[in-house]
Amino acid sequence: MTHSEHVAENQRYWDAMAADWVEAGQRAWASTVPSWGAWAVRDEDYPLLPADMKGMDVIELGCGTGYVSAWMLRRGANSATAIDTSSKQLETAMRLAAEYELEIDFIQGDAENVPREDESYDFAISEYGAAIWCDPAVWMRE
């Protein structure tokens, strides 16, 4: 499978599954305490985000509904960019960002090829999107 084929398949899959993730995304956006993965491990127990992100420019790779970007902004990040291949996931993310009045730069694209200059961000994270669906040898360098 070529790069473009697996990106297109990823997009088709998540566009088809997007409605299944709306409710979970809404819960995560509403939560003041980040939690990780299927077991909802609290960030307080296993911190993945710095407690103070003041002044940081951050990016969430494979953002889905964008809740990690919201958590980073709430911790003081200066700006947040969130990228995902799924237009349907991004529709939910943009709706929730507007509802919570948080400004996030959403990009429909591929975490293996972020359309930004190198070293544009102080902090990068992927909870699911890039970690599971992209080639680690490519997205980790990106």
JSON list of C-alpha atoms in Angstrom, two decimals:
[
{"chain": "A", "resi": 1, "resn": "MET", "atom": "CA", "xyz": [0.00, 0.00, 0.00]},
{"chain": "A", "resi": 2, "resn": "THR", "atom": "CA", "xyz": [1.44, 3.38, -0.95]},
{"chain": "A", "resi": 3, "resn": "HIS", "atom": "CA", "xyz": [1.49, 6.42, 1.30]},
{"chain": "A", "resi": 4, "resn": "SER", "atom": "CA", "xyz": [-1.50, 8.01, -0.40]},
{"chain": "A", "resi": 5, "resn": "GLU", "atom": "CA", "xyz": [-3.46, 4.73, -0.33]},
{"chain": "A", "resi": 6, "resn": "HIS", "atom": "CA", "xyz": [-3.15, 4.24, 3.42]},
{"chain": "A", "resi": 7, "resn": "VAL", "atom": "CA", "xyz": [-3.95, 7.92, 4.07]},
{"chain": "A", "resi": 8, "resn": "ALA", "atom": "CA", "xyz": [-7.07, 7.66, 1.88]},
{"chain": "A", "resi": 9, "resn": "GLU", "atom": "CA", "xyz": [-8.14, 4.44, 3.60]},
{"chain": "A", "resi": 10, "resn": "ASN", "atom": "CA", "xyz": [-7.64, 6.06, 7.01]},
{"chain": "A", "resi": 11, "resn": "GLN", "atom": "CA", "xyz": [-9.80, 8.99, 5.92]},
{"chain": "A", "resi": 12, "resn": "ARG", "atom": "CA", "xyz": [-12.58, 6.71, 4.61]},
{"chain": "A", "resi": 13, "resn": "TYR", "atom": "CA", "xyz": [-12.54, 4.67, 7.81]},
{"chain": "A", "resi": 14, "resn": "TRP", "atom": "CA", "xyz": [-12.73, 7.65, 10.18]},
{"chain": "A", "resi": 15, "resn": "ASP", "atom": "CA", "xyz": [-15.30, 9.51, 8.11]},
{"chain": "A", "resi": 16, "resn": "ALA", "atom": "CA", "xyz": [-17.50, 6.39, 8.34]},
{"chain": "A", "resi": 17, "resn": "MET", "atom": "CA", "xyz": [-16.88, 6.01, 12.11]},
{"chain": "A", "resi": 18, "resn": "ALA", "atom": "CA", "xyz": [-17.04, 9.70, 13.09]},
{"chain": "A", "resi": 19, "resn": "ALA", "atom": "CA", "xyz": [-20.62, 9.62, 14.40]},
{"chain": "A", "resi": 20, "resn": "ASP", "atom": "CA", "xyz": [-19.60, 6.86, 16.84]},
{"chain": "A", "resi": 21, "resn": "TRP", "atom": "CA", "xyz": [-17.11, 9.22, 18.51]},
{"chain": "A", "resi": 22, "resn": "VAL", "atom": "CA", "xyz": [-19.23, 12.35, 18.95]},
{"chain": "A", "resi": 23, "resn": "GLU", "atom": "CA", "xyz": [-20.52, 11.49, 22.43]},
{"chain": "A", "resi": 24, "resn": "ALA", "atom": "CA", "xyz": [-17.08, 10.53, 23.75]},
{"chain": "A", "resi": 25, "resn": "GLY", "atom": "CA", "xyz": [-15.64, 13.69, 22.24]},
{"chain": "A", "resi": 26, "resn": "GLN", "atom": "CA", "xyz": [-18.28, 15.81, 23.93]},
{"chain": "A", "resi": 27, "resn": "ARG", "atom": "CA", "xyz": [-17.49, 14.20, 27.30]},
{"chain": "A", "resi": 28, "resn": "ALA", "atom": "CA", "xyz": [-13.76, 14.77, 26.83]},
{"chain": "A", "resi": 29, "resn": "TRP", "atom": "CA", "xyz": [-14.26, 18.43, 25.87]},
{"chain": "A", "resi": 30, "resn": "ALA", "atom": "CA", "xyz": [-16.41, 18.94, 28.99]},
{"chain": "A", "resi": 31, "resn": "SER", "atom": "CA", "xyz": [-13.85, 17.32, 31.29]},
{"chain": "A", "resi": 32, "resn": "THR", "atom": "CA", "xyz": [-11.51, 19.58, 33.22]},
{"chain": "A", "resi": 33, "resn": "VAL", "atom": "CA", "xyz": [-9.21, 16.63, 33.96]},
{"chain": "A", "resi": 34, "resn": "PRO", "atom": "CA", "xyz": [-7.53, 15.02, 30.94]},
{"chain": "A", "resi": 35, "resn": "SER", "atom": "CA", "xyz": [-7.74, 11.24, 30.74]},
{"chain": "A", "resi": 36, "resn": "TRP", "atom": "CA", "xyz": [-6.08, 8.90, 28.31]},
{"chain": "A", "resi": 37, "resn": "GLY", "atom": "CA", "xyz": [-7.08, 5.91, 26.25]},
{"chain": "A", "resi": 38, "resn": "ALA", "atom": "CA", "xyz": [-9.88, 3.39, 26.45]},
{"chain": "A", "resi": 39, "resn": "TRP", "atom": "CA", "xyz": [-9.40, 3.05, 30.21]},
{"chain": "A", "resi": 40, "resn": "ALA", "atom": "CA", "xyz": [-9.62, 6.81, 30.84]},
{"chain": "A", "resi": 41, "resn": "VAL", "atom": "CA", "xyz": [-6.38, 6.90, 32.84]},
{"chain": "A", "resi": 42, "resn": "ARG", "atom": "CA", "xyz": [-6.29, 10.29, 34.56]},
{"chain": "A", "resi": 43, "resn": "ASP", "atom": "CA", "xyz": [-3.49, 12.63, 33.56]},
{"chain": "A", "resi": 44, "resn": "GLU", "atom": "CA", "xyz": [-3.00, 13.29, 37.28]},
{"chain": "A", "resi": 45, "resn": "ASP", "atom": "CA", "xyz": [-1.92, 9.65, 37.69]},
{"chain": "A", "resi": 46, "resn": "TYR", "atom": "CA", "xyz": [0.17, 9.41, 34.51]},
{"chain": "A", "resi": 47, "resn": "PRO", "atom": "CA", "xyz": [0.88, 12.93, 33.29]},
{"chain": "A", "resi": 48, "resn": "LEU", "atom": "CA", "xyz": [1.35, 13.30, 29.56]},
{"chain": "A", "resi": 49, "resn": "LEU", "atom": "CA", "xyz": [0.71, 17.04, 29.43]},
{"chain": "A", "resi": 50, "resn": "PRO", "atom": "CA", "xyz": [2.80, 19.61, 31.25]},
{"chain": "A", "resi": 51, "resn": "ALA", "atom": "CA", "xyz": [0.76, 21.19, 34.05]},
{"chain": "A", "resi": 52, "resn": "ASP", "atom": "CA", "xyz": [1.76, 24.64, 32.81]},
{"chain": "A", "resi": 53, "resn": "MET", "atom": "CA", "xyz": [1.77, 25.15, 29.04]},
{"chain": "A", "resi": 54, "resn": "LYS", "atom": "CA", "xyz": [1.82, 28.95, 29.16]},
{"chain": "A", "resi": 55, "resn": "GLY", "atom": "CA", "xyz": [3.19, 30.48, 25.98]},
{"chain": "A", "resi": 56, "resn": "MET", "atom": "CA", "xyz": [3.59, 27.17, 24.13]},
{"chain": "A", "resi": 57, "resn": "ASP", "atom": "CA", "xyz": [2.56, 26.68, 20.53]},
{"chain": "A", "resi": 58, "resn": "VAL", "atom": "CA", "xyz": [1.19, 23.12, 20.40]},
{"chain": "A", "resi": 59, "resn": "ILE", "atom": "CA", "xyz": [0.00, 20.61, 17.85]},
{"chain": "A", "resi": 60, "resn": "GLU", "atom": "CA", "xyz": [-2.26, 17.57, 18.15]},
{"chain": "A", "resi": 61, "resn": "LEU", "atom": "CA", "xyz": [-1.60, 14.95, 15.46]},
{"chain": "A", "resi": 62, "resn": "GLY", "atom": "CA", "xyz": [-4.60, 12.84, 14.49]},
{"chain": "A", "resi": 63, "resn": "CYS", "atom": "CA", "xyz": [-6.88, 15.03, 16.60]},
{"chain": "A", "resi": 64, "resn": "GLY", "atom": "CA", "xyz": [-10.25, 13.40, 15.99]},
{"chain": "A", "resi": 65, "resn": "THR", "atom": "CA", "xyz": [-12.69, 15.59, 17.91]},
{"chain": "A", "resi": 66, "resn": "GLY", "atom": "CA", "xyz": [-9.86, 17.85, 19.13]},
{"chain": "A", "resi": 67, "resn": "TYR", "atom": "CA", "xyz": [-10.28, 17.54, 22.89]},
{"chain": "A", "resi": 68, "resn": "VAL", "atom": "CA", "xyz": [-6.55, 17.24, 23.62]},
{"chain": "A", "resi": 69, "resn": "SER", "atom": "CA", "xyz": [-6.02, 20.61, 21.94]},
{"chain": "A", "resi": 70, "resn": "ALA", "atom": "CA", "xyz": [-8.73, 22.02, 24.22]},
{"chain": "A", "resi": 71, "resn": "TRP", "atom": "CA", "xyz": [-6.98, 20.63, 27.29]},
{"chain": "A", "resi": 72, "resn": "MET", "atom": "CA", "xyz": [-3.67, 22.18, 26.18]},
{"chain": "A", "resi": 73, "resn": "LEU", "atom": "CA", "xyz": [-5.26, 25.59, 25.64]},
{"chain": "A", "resi": 74, "resn": "ARG", "atom": "CA", "xyz": [-6.87, 25.38, 29.08]},
{"chain": "A", "resi": 75, "resn": "ARG", "atom": "CA", "xyz": [-3.39, 24.78, 30.50]},
{"chain": "A", "resi": 76, "resn": "GLY", "atom": "CA", "xyz": [-2.23, 28.04, 28.97]},
{"chain": "A", "resi": 77, "resn": "ALA", "atom": "CA", "xyz": [-0.96, 27.14, 25.50]},
{"chain": "A", "resi": 78, "resn": "ASN", "atom": "CA", "xyz": [-0.54, 30.22, 23.33]},
{"chain": "A", "resi": 79, "resn": "SER", "atom": "CA", "xyz": [-1.90, 28.53, 20.22]},
{"chain": "A", "resi": 80, "resn": "ALA", "atom": "CA", "xyz": [-3.11, 25.09, 19.18]},
{"chain": "A", "resi": 81, "resn": "THR", "atom": "CA", "xyz": [-3.08, 23.40, 15.81]},
{"chain": "A", "resi": 82, "resn": "ALA", "atom": "CA", "xyz": [-4.95, 20.14, 15.29]},
{"chain": "A", "resi": 83, "resn": "ILE", "atom": "CA", "xyz": [-4.66, 17.94, 12.21]},
{"chain": "A", "resi": 84, "resn": "ASP", "atom": "CA", "xyz": [-6.78, 14.99, 11.12]},
{"chain": "A", "resi": 85, "resn": "THR", "atom": "CA", "xyz": [-7.58, 13.27, 7.83]},
{"chain": "A", "resi": 86, "resn": "SER", "atom": "CA", "xyz": [-11.29, 12.95, 8.58]},
{"chain": "A", "resi": 87, "resn": "SER", "atom": "CA", "xyz": [-13.49, 15.85, 7.54]},
{"chain": "A", "resi": 88, "resn": "LYS", "atom": "CA", "xyz": [-16.30, 14.36, 9.63]},
{"chain": "A", "resi": 89, "resn": "GLN", "atom": "CA", "xyz": [-14.18, 14.24, 12.78]},
{"chain": "A", "resi": 90, "resn": "LEU", "atom": "CA", "xyz": [-13.06, 17.82, 12.13]},
{"chain": "A", "resi": 91, "resn": "GLU", "atom": "CA", "xyz": [-16.70, 18.94, 11.78]},
{"chain": "A", "resi": 92, "resn": "THR", "atom": "CA", "xyz": [-17.33, 17.74, 15.34]},
{"chain": "A", "resi": 93, "resn": "ALA", "atom": "CA", "xyz": [-14.05, 19.27, 16.55]},
{"chain": "A", "resi": 94, "resn": "MET", "atom": "CA", "xyz": [-14.85, 22.67, 15.03]},
{"chain": "A", "resi": 95, "resn": "ARG", "atom": "CA", "xyz": [-18.38, 22.63, 16.47]},
{"chain": "A", "resi": 96, "resn": "LEU", "atom": "CA", "xyz": [-17.06, 21.86, 19.95]},
{"chain": "A", "resi": 97, "resn": "ALA", "atom": "CA", "xyz": [-14.30, 24.49, 19.70]},
{"chain": "A", "resi": 98, "resn": "ALA", "atom": "CA", "xyz": [-16.95, 27.08, 18.85]},
{"chain": "A", "resi": 99, "resn": "GLU", "atom": "CA", "xyz": [-19.18, 25.87, 21.69]},
{"chain": "A", "resi": 100, "resn": "TYR", "atom": "CA", "xyz": [-16.32, 26.17, 24.20]},
{"chain": "A", "resi": 101, "resn": "GLU", "atom": "CA", "xyz": [-15.05, 29.39, 22.62]},
{"chain": "A", "resi": 102, "resn": "LEU", "atom": "CA", "xyz": [-11.54, 28.06, 22.04]},
{"chain": "A", "resi": 103, "resn": "GLU", "atom": "CA", "xyz": [-9.56, 29.06, 18.98]},
{"chain": "A", "resi": 104, "resn": "ILE", "atom": "CA", "xyz": [-7.88, 26.07, 17.36]},
{"chain": "A", "resi": 105, "resn": "ASP", "atom": "CA", "xyz": [-6.31, 26.00, 13.90]},
{"chain": "A", "resi": 106, "resn": "PHE", "atom": "CA", "xyz": [-7.85, 22.84, 12.42]},
{"chain": "A", "resi": 107, "resn": "ILE", "atom": "CA", "xyz": [-6.22, 21.30, 9.36]},
{"chain": "A", "resi": 108, "resn": "GLN", "atom": "CA", "xyz": [-7.59, 18.47, 7.29]},
{"chain": "A", "resi": 109, "resn": "GLY", "atom": "CA", "xyz": [-4.45, 16.59, 6.47]},
{"chain": "A", "resi": 110, "resn": "ASP", "atom": "CA", "xyz": [-2.01, 13.87, 7.29]},
{"chain": "A", "resi": 111, "resn": "ALA", "atom": "CA", "xyz": [0.17, 13.70, 10.42]},
{"chain": "A", "resi": 112, "resn": "GLU", "atom": "CA", "xyz": [2.91, 12.23, 8.24]},
{"chain": "A", "resi": 113, "resn": "ASN", "atom": "CA", "xyz": [3.06, 15.45, 6.23]},
{"chain": "A", "resi": 114, "resn": "VAL", "atom": "CA", "xyz": [2.08, 18.49, 8.33]},
{"chain": "A", "resi": 115, "resn": "PRO", "atom": "CA", "xyz": [1.84, 21.62, 6.17]},
{"chain": "A", "resi": 116, "resn": "ARG", "atom": "CA", "xyz": [3.87, 23.77, 8.57]},
{"chain": "A", "resi": 117, "resn": "GLU", "atom": "CA", "xyz": [7.53, 24.74, 8.86]},
{"chain": "A", "resi": 118, "resn": "ASP", "atom": "CA", "xyz": [9.80, 22.41, 10.84]},
{"chain": "A", "resi": 119, "resn": "GLU", "atom": "CA", "xyz": [10.14, 23.34, 14.51]},
{"chain": "A", "resi": 120, "resn": "SER", "atom": "CA", "xyz": [6.91, 25.38, 14.48]},
{"chain": "A", "resi": 121, "resn": "TYR", "atom": "CA", "xyz": [5.73, 23.89, 17.78]},
{"chain": "A", "resi": 122, "resn": "ASP", "atom": "CA", "xyz": [6.97, 23.68, 21.34]},
{"chain": "A", "resi": 123, "resn": "PHE", "atom": "CA", "xyz": [4.92, 20.57, 22.11]},
{"chain": "A", "resi": 124, "resn": "ALA", "atom": "CA", "xyz": [3.40, 17.82, 19.95]},
{"chain": "A", "resi": 125, "resn": "ILE", "atom": "CA", "xyz": [1.10, 15.00, 20.99]},
{"chain": "A", "resi": 126, "resn": "SER", "atom": "CA", "xyz": [-0.94, 12.19, 19.48]},
{"chain": "A", "resi": 127, "resn": "GLU", "atom": "CA", "xyz": [-3.30, 10.20, 21.65]},
{"chain": "A", "resi": 128, "resn": "TYR", "atom": "CA", "xyz": [-4.64, 7.89, 18.94]},
{"chain": "A", "resi": 129, "resn": "GLY", "atom": "CA", "xyz": [-4.72, 9.34, 15.45]},
{"chain": "A", "resi": 130, "resn": "ALA", "atom": "CA", "xyz": [-1.12, 9.37, 14.34]},
{"chain": "A", "resi": 131, "resn": "ALA", "atom": "CA", "xyz": [0.08, 6.75, 16.80]},
{"chain": "A", "resi": 132, "resn": "ILE", "atom": "CA", "xyz": [-2.17, 4.02, 15.45]},
{"chain": "A", "resi": 133, "resn": "TRP", "atom": "CA", "xyz": [-2.92, 5.04, 11.87]},
{"chain": "A", "resi": 134, "resn": "CYS", "atom": "CA", "xyz": [0.30, 6.51, 10.52]},
{"chain": "A", "resi": 135, "resn": "ASP", "atom": "CA", "xyz": [3.70, 5.04, 9.76]},
{"chain": "A", "resi": 136, "resn": "PRO", "atom": "CA", "xyz": [5.72, 5.64, 12.96]},
{"chain": "A", "resi": 137, "resn": "ALA", "atom": "CA", "xyz": [8.98, 5.97, 11.03]},
{"chain": "A", "resi": 138, "resn": "VAL", "atom": "CA", "xyz": [7.42, 8.94, 9.22]},
{"chain": "A", "resi": 139, "resn": "TRP", "atom": "CA", "xyz": [5.11, 10.73, 11.69]},
{"chain": "A", "resi": 140, "resn": "MET", "atom": "CA", "xyz": [7.59, 10.64, 14.59]},
{"chain": "A", "resi": 141, "resn": "ARG", "atom": "CA", "xyz": [10.13, 12.57, 12.48]},
{"chain": "A", "resi": 142, "resn": "GLU", "atom": "CA", "xyz": [7.40, 14.93, 11.34]}
]
